GROMACS .gro file of C-alpha atoms in nm:
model
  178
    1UNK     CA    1 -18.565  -1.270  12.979
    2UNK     CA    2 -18.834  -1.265  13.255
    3UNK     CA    3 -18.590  -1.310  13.554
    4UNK     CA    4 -18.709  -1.039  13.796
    5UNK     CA    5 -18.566  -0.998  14.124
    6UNK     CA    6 -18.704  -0.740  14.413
    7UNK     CA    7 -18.534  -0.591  14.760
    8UNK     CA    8 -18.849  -0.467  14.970
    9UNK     CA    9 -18.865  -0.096  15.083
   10UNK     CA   10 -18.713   0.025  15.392
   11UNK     CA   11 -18.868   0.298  15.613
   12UNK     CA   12 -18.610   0.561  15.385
   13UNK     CA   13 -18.623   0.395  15.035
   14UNK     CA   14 -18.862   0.255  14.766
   15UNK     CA   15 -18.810  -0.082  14.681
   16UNK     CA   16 -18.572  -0.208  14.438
   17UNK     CA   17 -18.644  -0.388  14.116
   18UNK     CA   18 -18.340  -0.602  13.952
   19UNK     CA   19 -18.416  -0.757  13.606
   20UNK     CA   20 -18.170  -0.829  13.269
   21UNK     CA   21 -18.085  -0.493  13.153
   22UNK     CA   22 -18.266  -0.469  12.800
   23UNK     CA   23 -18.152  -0.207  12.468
   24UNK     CA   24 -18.377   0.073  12.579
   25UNK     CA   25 -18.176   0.089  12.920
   26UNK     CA   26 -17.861   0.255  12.700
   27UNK     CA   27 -17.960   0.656  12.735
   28UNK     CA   28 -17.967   0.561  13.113
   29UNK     CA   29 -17.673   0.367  13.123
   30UNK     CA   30 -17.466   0.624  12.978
   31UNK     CA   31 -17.591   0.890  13.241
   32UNK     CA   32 -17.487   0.714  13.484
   33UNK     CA   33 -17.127   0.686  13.373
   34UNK     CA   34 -17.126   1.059  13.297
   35UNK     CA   35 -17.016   1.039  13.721
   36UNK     CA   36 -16.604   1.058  13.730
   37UNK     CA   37 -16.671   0.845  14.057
   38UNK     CA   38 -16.827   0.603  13.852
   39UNK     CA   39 -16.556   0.599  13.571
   40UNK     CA   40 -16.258   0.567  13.817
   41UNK     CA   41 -16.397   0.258  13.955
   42UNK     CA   42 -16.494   0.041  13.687
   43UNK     CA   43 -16.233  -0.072  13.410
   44UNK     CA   44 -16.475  -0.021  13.112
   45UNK     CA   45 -16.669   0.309  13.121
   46UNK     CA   46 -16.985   0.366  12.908
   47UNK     CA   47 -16.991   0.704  12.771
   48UNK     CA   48 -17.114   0.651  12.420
   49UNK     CA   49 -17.424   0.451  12.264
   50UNK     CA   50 -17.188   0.222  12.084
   51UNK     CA   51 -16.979   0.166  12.401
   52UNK     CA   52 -17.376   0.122  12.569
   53UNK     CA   53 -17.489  -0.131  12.274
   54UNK     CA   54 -17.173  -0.363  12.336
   55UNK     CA   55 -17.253  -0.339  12.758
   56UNK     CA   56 -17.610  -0.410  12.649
   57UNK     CA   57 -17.479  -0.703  12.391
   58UNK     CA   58 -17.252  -0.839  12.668
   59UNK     CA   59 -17.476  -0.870  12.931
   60UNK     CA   60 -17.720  -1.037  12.653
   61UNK     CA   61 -17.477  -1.271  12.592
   62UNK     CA   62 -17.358  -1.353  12.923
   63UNK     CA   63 -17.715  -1.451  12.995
   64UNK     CA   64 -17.749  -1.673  12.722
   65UNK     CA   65 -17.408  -1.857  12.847
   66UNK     CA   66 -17.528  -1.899  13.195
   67UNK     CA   67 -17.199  -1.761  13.356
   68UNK     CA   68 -17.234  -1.391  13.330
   69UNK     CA   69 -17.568  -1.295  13.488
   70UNK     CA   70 -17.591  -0.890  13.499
   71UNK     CA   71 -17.924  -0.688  13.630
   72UNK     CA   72 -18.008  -0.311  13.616
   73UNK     CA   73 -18.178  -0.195  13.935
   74UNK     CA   74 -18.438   0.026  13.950
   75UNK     CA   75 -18.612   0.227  14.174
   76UNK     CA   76 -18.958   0.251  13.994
   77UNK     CA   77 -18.796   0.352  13.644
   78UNK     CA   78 -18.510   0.522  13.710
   79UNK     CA   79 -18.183   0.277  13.727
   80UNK     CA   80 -17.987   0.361  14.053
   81UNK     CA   81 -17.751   0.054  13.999
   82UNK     CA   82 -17.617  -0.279  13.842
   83UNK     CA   83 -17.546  -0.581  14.004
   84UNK     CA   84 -17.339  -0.882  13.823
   85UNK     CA   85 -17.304  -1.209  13.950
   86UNK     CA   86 -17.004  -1.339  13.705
   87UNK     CA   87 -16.785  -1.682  13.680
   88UNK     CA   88 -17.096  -1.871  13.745
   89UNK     CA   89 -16.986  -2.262  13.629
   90UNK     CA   90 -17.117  -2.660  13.710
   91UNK     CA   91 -16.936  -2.805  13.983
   92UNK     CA   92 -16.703  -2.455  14.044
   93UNK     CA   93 -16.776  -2.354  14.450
   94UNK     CA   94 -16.695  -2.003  14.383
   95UNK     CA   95 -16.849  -1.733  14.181
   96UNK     CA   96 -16.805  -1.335  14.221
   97UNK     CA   97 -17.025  -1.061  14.279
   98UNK     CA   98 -16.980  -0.678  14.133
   99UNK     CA   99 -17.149  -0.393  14.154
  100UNK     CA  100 -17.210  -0.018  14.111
  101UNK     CA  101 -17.435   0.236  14.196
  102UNK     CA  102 -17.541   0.515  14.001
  103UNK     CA  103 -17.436   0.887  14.187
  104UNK     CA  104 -17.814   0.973  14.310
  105UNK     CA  105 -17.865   0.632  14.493
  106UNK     CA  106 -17.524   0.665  14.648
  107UNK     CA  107 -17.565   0.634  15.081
  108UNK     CA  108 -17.895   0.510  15.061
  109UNK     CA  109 -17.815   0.156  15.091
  110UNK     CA  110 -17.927   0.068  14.726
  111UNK     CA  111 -17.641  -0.098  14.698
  112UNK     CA  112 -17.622  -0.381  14.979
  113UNK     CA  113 -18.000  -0.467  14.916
  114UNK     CA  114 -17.929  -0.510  14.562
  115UNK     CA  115 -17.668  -0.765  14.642
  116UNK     CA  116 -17.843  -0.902  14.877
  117UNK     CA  117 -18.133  -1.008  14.629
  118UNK     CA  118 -17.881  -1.122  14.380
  119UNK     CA  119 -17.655  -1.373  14.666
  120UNK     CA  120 -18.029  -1.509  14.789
  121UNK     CA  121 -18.091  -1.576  14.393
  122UNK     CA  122 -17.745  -1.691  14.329
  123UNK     CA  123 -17.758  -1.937  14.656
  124UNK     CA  124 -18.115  -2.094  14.535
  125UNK     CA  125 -18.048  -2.087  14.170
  126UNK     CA  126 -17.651  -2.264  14.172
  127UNK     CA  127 -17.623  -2.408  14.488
  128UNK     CA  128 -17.707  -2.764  14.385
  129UNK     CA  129 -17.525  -2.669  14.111
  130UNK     CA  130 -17.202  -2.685  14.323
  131UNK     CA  131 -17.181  -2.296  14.433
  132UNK     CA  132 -17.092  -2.315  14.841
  133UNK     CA  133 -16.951  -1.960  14.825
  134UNK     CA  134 -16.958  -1.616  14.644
  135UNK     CA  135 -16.650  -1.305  14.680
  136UNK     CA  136 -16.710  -0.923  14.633
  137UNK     CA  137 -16.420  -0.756  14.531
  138UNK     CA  138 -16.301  -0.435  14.546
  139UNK     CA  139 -15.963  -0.197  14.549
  140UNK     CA  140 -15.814  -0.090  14.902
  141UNK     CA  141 -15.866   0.214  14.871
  142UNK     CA  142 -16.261   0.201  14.817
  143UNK     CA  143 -16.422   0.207  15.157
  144UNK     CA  144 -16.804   0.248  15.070
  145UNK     CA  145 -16.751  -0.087  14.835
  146UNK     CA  146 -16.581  -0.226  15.212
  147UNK     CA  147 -16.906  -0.138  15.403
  148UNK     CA  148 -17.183  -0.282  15.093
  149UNK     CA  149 -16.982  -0.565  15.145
  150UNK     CA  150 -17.034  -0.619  15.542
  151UNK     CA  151 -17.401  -0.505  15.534
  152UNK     CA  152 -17.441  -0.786  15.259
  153UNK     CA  153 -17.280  -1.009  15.498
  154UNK     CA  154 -17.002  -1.061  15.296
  155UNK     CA  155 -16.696  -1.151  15.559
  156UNK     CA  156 -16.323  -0.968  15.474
  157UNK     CA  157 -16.102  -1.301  15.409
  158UNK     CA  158 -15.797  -1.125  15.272
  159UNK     CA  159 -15.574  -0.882  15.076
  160UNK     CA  160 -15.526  -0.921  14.747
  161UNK     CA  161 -15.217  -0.810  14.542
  162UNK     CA  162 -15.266  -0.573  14.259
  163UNK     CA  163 -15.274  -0.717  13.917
  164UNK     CA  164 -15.409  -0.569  13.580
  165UNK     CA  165 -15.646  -0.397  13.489
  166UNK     CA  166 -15.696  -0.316  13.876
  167UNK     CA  167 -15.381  -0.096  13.987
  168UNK     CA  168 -15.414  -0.154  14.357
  169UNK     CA  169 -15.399  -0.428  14.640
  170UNK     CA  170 -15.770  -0.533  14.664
  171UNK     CA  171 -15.984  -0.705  14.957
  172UNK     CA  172 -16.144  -1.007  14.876
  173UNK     CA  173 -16.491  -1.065  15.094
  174UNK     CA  174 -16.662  -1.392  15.087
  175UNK     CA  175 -16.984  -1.488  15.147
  176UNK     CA  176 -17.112  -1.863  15.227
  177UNK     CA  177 -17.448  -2.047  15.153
  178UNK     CA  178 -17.647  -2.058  15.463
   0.00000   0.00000   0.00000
């Protein structure tokens, strides 16, 4: 896939490169899972090669589906985060946006320019498509996921009951084409 995306620099951080996370990404992918922060807030860890080769085959195949549209982000080489714009469907107004960061990138605002490159993309790319809307969401009890969602100018609409796999009430923030 040649879908590239980009977040300029800021005055305290390089720019950010987003593209389709390809098989040699799987050494780094597993690093960055080897964080416990990490681990507690995603439901499917990667901590093995096979667990990386089925995140790797996933993403591949959400791609080819056109619903399930996941990008590594790098700072020059080194992958500081991942981005996923998911539920992505003709004629559906809504479609979600997740995220994590790797530990190193963490407080450097990797994580709201990220998003912000992939809710401009999503906007231009679906929007005639049907998407009027996208929602970030995230457990209560995660207040850096709170704040990348306001500096991506995603609004807080509402509290969400818990419900497997997520154990906790969760926010739901929406964001709306401009």
């Amino acid at each position: 896939m040649s879908l590239v995306l980009s977040a300029p620099a800021t005055p305290t951080a390089p720019g950010l490169l987003l593209r389709p996370w390809r098989d040699g990404d799987a050494d780094a992918l597993i690093e960055a899972y080897r964080d416990p922060v990490l681990r507690a807030w995603t439901s499917y860890p990667v901590t093995t090669p096979a667990q990386a080769r089925a995140f790797l085959r996933r993403s591949r195949q959400g791609w080819a589906a056109a619903d399930w549209f996941s990008f590594a982000v790098l700072e020059g080489e080194r992958l500081v985060a991942c981005v996923v714009l998911k539920g992505v469907r003709p004629g559906r107004p809504a479609a979600e946006v997740g995220y994590w960061t790797a530990a190193p990138a963490r407080g450097r605002g990797v994580a709201p320019r990220a998003v912000e490159a992939v809710t401009g993309w999503a906007f231009a790319r679906f929007a005639a498509a049907g998407l009027t809307h996208l929602e970030l969401l995230h457990q209560v009890d995660n207040p850096a996921s709170c704040r990348v969602a306001e500096k991506s100018g995603y609004a807080f609409a509402e509290v969400l009951p818990a419900r497997a796999p997520y154990p906790r009430d969760g926010h739901r923030h929406v964001r709306h084409l401009p």
